[in-house]
Amino acid sequence: AQTIHQWPVAEIKAVGSPLSLGCTIKGKSSPNLYWYWQATGGTLQQLFYSITVGQVESVVQLNLSASRPKDDQFILSTEKLLLSHSGFYLCAWSRDNANTEVFFGKGTRLTVV
Amino acid sequence: GDSVTQTEGLVTLTEGLPVMLNCTYQTIYSNPFLFWYVQHLNESPRLLLKSFTDNKRTEHQGFHATLHKSSSSFHLQKSSAQLSDSALYYCALSDQQVVGQLTFGRGTRLQVYA
């Protein structure tokens, strides 16, 4: 069975500080990987997606970046956090064909102060 | 670009009453894939239903929805609400142009009372 693990579970960070969120998927080779963001009371917004190692596509510009250093790992980061970055970050994966189910991780709750 | 509209932000119901959550969508592509995701408190979203076929009812866990391309709708229904149905429900669209790219509606919070 496939499992998706996100870390950390929660973070409180100061404005201007760096951020790194991680995600690993086990049990599935070459998954499609995604980062989603959910502002408090807001909808789910896809930020990035990756079809293969080393390739990441940006969907929305939020002064964040993403990388896929390994087949099973997806990293979301920024060098300088903004207050507007607060929210719930969800890593997700899907199989490599279109329109299959997207499976979400448990998420990281980020509070920028 | 694509869009998904969920008109109700909050739906409150007494247990046992029928549920209907509205979802309409806009896309220029003719073969969209529609999804309903459910997110319980402090949990991540999980798939509830999905459909690609016009006018075909799809069911899961007591919920059902039918994709109607003529009206660009994919409303979620259940005949009798349960307390455990209280959650945030998202309608989502894939236009099949980019693998895994979903456009979500703003979500409808369903609150069921005893």
XYZ file of C-alpha atoms in Angstrom:
227
model
C 0.000 0.000 0.000
C 1.123 3.512 -0.742
C 1.783 5.929 2.076
C 2.427 9.640 2.050
C 4.237 11.349 4.877
C 4.538 15.089 5.377
C 6.757 16.966 7.768
C 6.572 18.912 9.941
C 3.012 18.606 11.187
C 2.954 22.265 12.176
C 5.264 25.260 12.141
C 5.227 28.735 13.614
C 7.704 30.947 11.789
C 8.635 34.606 11.767
C 8.121 36.857 8.756
C 11.276 36.895 6.685
C 12.530 33.543 7.900
C 13.153 30.590 5.572
C 10.869 27.598 5.233
C 11.236 24.023 4.108
C 8.371 21.532 4.046
C 8.829 17.954 2.979
C 6.862 15.046 1.665
C 7.725 11.432 0.854
C 5.666 8.808 -0.912
C 6.328 5.152 -0.349
C 4.986 2.200 -2.258
C 4.599 3.860 -5.658
C 7.333 4.391 -8.191
C 7.283 7.503 -10.363
C 4.172 9.080 -8.878
C 2.923 12.483 -9.972
C 3.433 14.827 -7.035
C 1.640 18.015 -6.090
C 1.699 20.797 -3.520
C -1.595 22.364 -2.543
C -2.265 25.329 -0.268
C -5.384 26.003 1.708
C -5.706 29.421 3.307
C -7.757 29.531 6.492
C -11.368 29.343 5.371
C -10.253 29.172 1.752
C -10.289 26.668 -1.053
C -7.568 24.289 -2.189
C -5.115 25.884 -4.567
C -2.601 23.810 -6.479
C 0.868 25.370 -6.251
C 3.201 22.970 -8.030
C 3.204 19.645 -9.772
C 5.929 17.243 -10.804
C 5.755 14.390 -13.272
C 9.327 13.213 -12.816
C 12.474 13.680 -10.759
C 14.097 17.057 -11.216
C 11.124 18.577 -13.038
C 8.672 20.849 -11.264
C 6.017 23.066 -12.808
C 4.621 26.109 -11.055
C 0.879 26.657 -11.175
C 0.572 29.747 -9.007
C 3.190 32.296 -8.034
C 3.274 32.760 -4.277
C 6.999 33.449 -3.763
C 7.499 29.759 -3.047
C 9.583 27.166 -4.826
C 9.472 23.408 -5.048
C 11.939 20.703 -5.890
C 11.887 16.976 -6.461
C 15.356 15.708 -5.574
C 14.319 12.053 -5.527
C 11.539 10.041 -7.124
C 9.697 9.768 -3.819
C 10.441 13.185 -2.333
C 8.915 16.620 -2.862
C 10.126 19.758 -1.089
C 8.410 23.142 -0.754
C 10.516 26.073 0.320
C 11.094 29.787 0.443
C 13.925 31.965 1.666
C 11.647 34.666 3.076
C 8.237 33.997 4.518
C 5.386 36.466 4.220
C 2.354 36.744 6.480
C 0.251 35.658 3.505
C 2.013 32.286 3.452
C 0.095 31.161 6.509
C -2.235 28.263 5.886
C -2.428 24.539 5.417
C -0.015 22.926 2.956
C -0.930 19.595 1.486
C 1.309 17.281 -0.466
C -0.496 14.913 -2.803
C 0.206 12.232 -5.338
C -1.538 10.472 -8.174
C -0.780 7.697 -10.601
C 0.692 8.685 -13.928
C -2.458 8.649 -16.028
C -4.959 11.428 -16.282
C -7.979 11.838 -14.037
C -7.150 9.282 -11.411
C -7.690 10.025 -7.773
C -5.376 12.488 -6.059
C -4.296 11.255 -2.615
C -3.506 13.891 -0.022
C -1.082 13.786 2.860
C -2.071 14.917 6.349
C -0.732 18.388 5.743
C 1.419 20.956 7.490
C -0.200 23.873 9.265
C 1.981 26.961 8.890
C 1.521 30.085 10.948
C 3.630 33.070 10.007
C 3.885 35.712 12.726
C -9.449 29.208 -17.351
C -11.515 26.553 -15.651
C -13.731 27.392 -12.707
C -15.929 25.552 -10.235
C -18.768 27.223 -8.377
C -20.228 25.982 -5.139
C -22.935 28.439 -4.249
C -23.405 27.490 -0.608
C -20.675 28.186 1.883
C -22.564 26.541 4.716
C -25.440 24.074 4.714
C -27.070 23.145 8.014
C -29.420 20.201 8.296
C -31.199 18.077 10.829
C -30.219 14.431 10.841
C -32.392 12.358 8.519
C -33.130 15.117 6.034
C -31.881 14.915 2.435
C -28.617 16.530 1.417
C -27.989 18.445 -1.781
C -24.788 20.381 -2.375
C -24.577 22.342 -5.578
C -21.688 22.321 -8.024
C -21.468 23.923 -11.443
C -18.398 24.309 -13.572
C -16.972 26.126 -16.555
C -14.395 24.782 -18.982
C -13.777 25.098 -22.674
C -12.848 21.436 -22.912
C -15.548 18.973 -23.824
C -14.550 16.015 -21.659
C -14.115 17.203 -18.096
C -13.692 14.879 -15.174
C -15.606 15.916 -12.034
C -14.833 14.974 -8.456
C -16.256 15.418 -4.980
C -13.740 15.458 -2.133
C -14.670 15.417 1.549
C -12.530 16.871 4.326
C -13.394 16.104 7.927
C -12.102 18.348 10.692
C -8.316 18.193 11.058
C -8.023 15.654 8.283
C -6.857 15.862 4.694
C -9.305 15.753 1.789
C -10.223 12.357 0.381
C -12.076 11.378 -2.738
C -15.790 10.728 -2.350
C -17.022 10.472 -5.950
C -15.804 10.979 -9.471
C -17.416 10.950 -12.892
C -16.597 11.360 -16.524
C -19.746 10.023 -18.134
C -22.595 12.323 -19.048
C -25.943 11.577 -17.387
C -24.674 8.571 -15.462
C -25.268 8.399 -11.706
C -22.250 7.533 -9.586
C -22.594 6.435 -5.957
C -20.367 5.902 -2.958
C -20.974 5.676 0.778
C -24.598 6.697 0.429
C -23.808 9.792 -1.622
C -24.543 10.114 -5.315
C -23.996 12.579 -8.107
C -24.741 12.766 -11.819
C -22.654 14.706 -14.305
C -24.900 16.765 -16.567
C -22.857 18.348 -19.322
C -25.901 20.169 -20.688
C -26.112 22.222 -17.503
C -22.444 21.906 -16.472
C -23.484 20.530 -13.115
C -22.390 17.818 -10.720
C -24.539 18.189 -7.601
C -23.909 15.949 -4.602
C -26.901 14.288 -2.960
C -27.742 11.930 -0.155
C -31.205 10.761 0.849
C -30.702 10.998 4.603
C -28.043 13.039 6.397
C -26.083 11.560 9.312
C -24.182 13.363 12.024
C -20.958 11.864 10.670
C -21.536 13.582 7.317
C -20.585 16.907 8.888
C -17.510 18.001 6.937
C -16.201 20.295 4.214
C -17.108 19.150 0.703
C -15.162 20.251 -2.355
C -16.224 19.902 -5.942
C -13.283 19.711 -8.345
C -12.726 19.653 -12.070
C -10.038 18.217 -14.302
C -10.066 19.267 -17.928
C -7.581 16.491 -18.720
C -5.077 18.914 -20.216
C -2.521 18.565 -17.428
C -2.221 15.316 -15.489
C -3.509 15.707 -11.977
C -4.362 19.359 -12.323
C -7.565 19.960 -10.421
C -9.560 23.153 -10.063
C -11.419 23.181 -6.762
C -14.538 25.056 -5.772
C -14.483 27.113 -2.579
C -16.044 24.269 -0.612
C -19.350 23.809 1.174
C -19.383 23.118 4.866
C -22.146 20.671 5.787
C -23.221 20.752 9.417
C -25.675 18.064 10.509
C -27.492 18.422 13.828
C -29.342 15.848 15.902
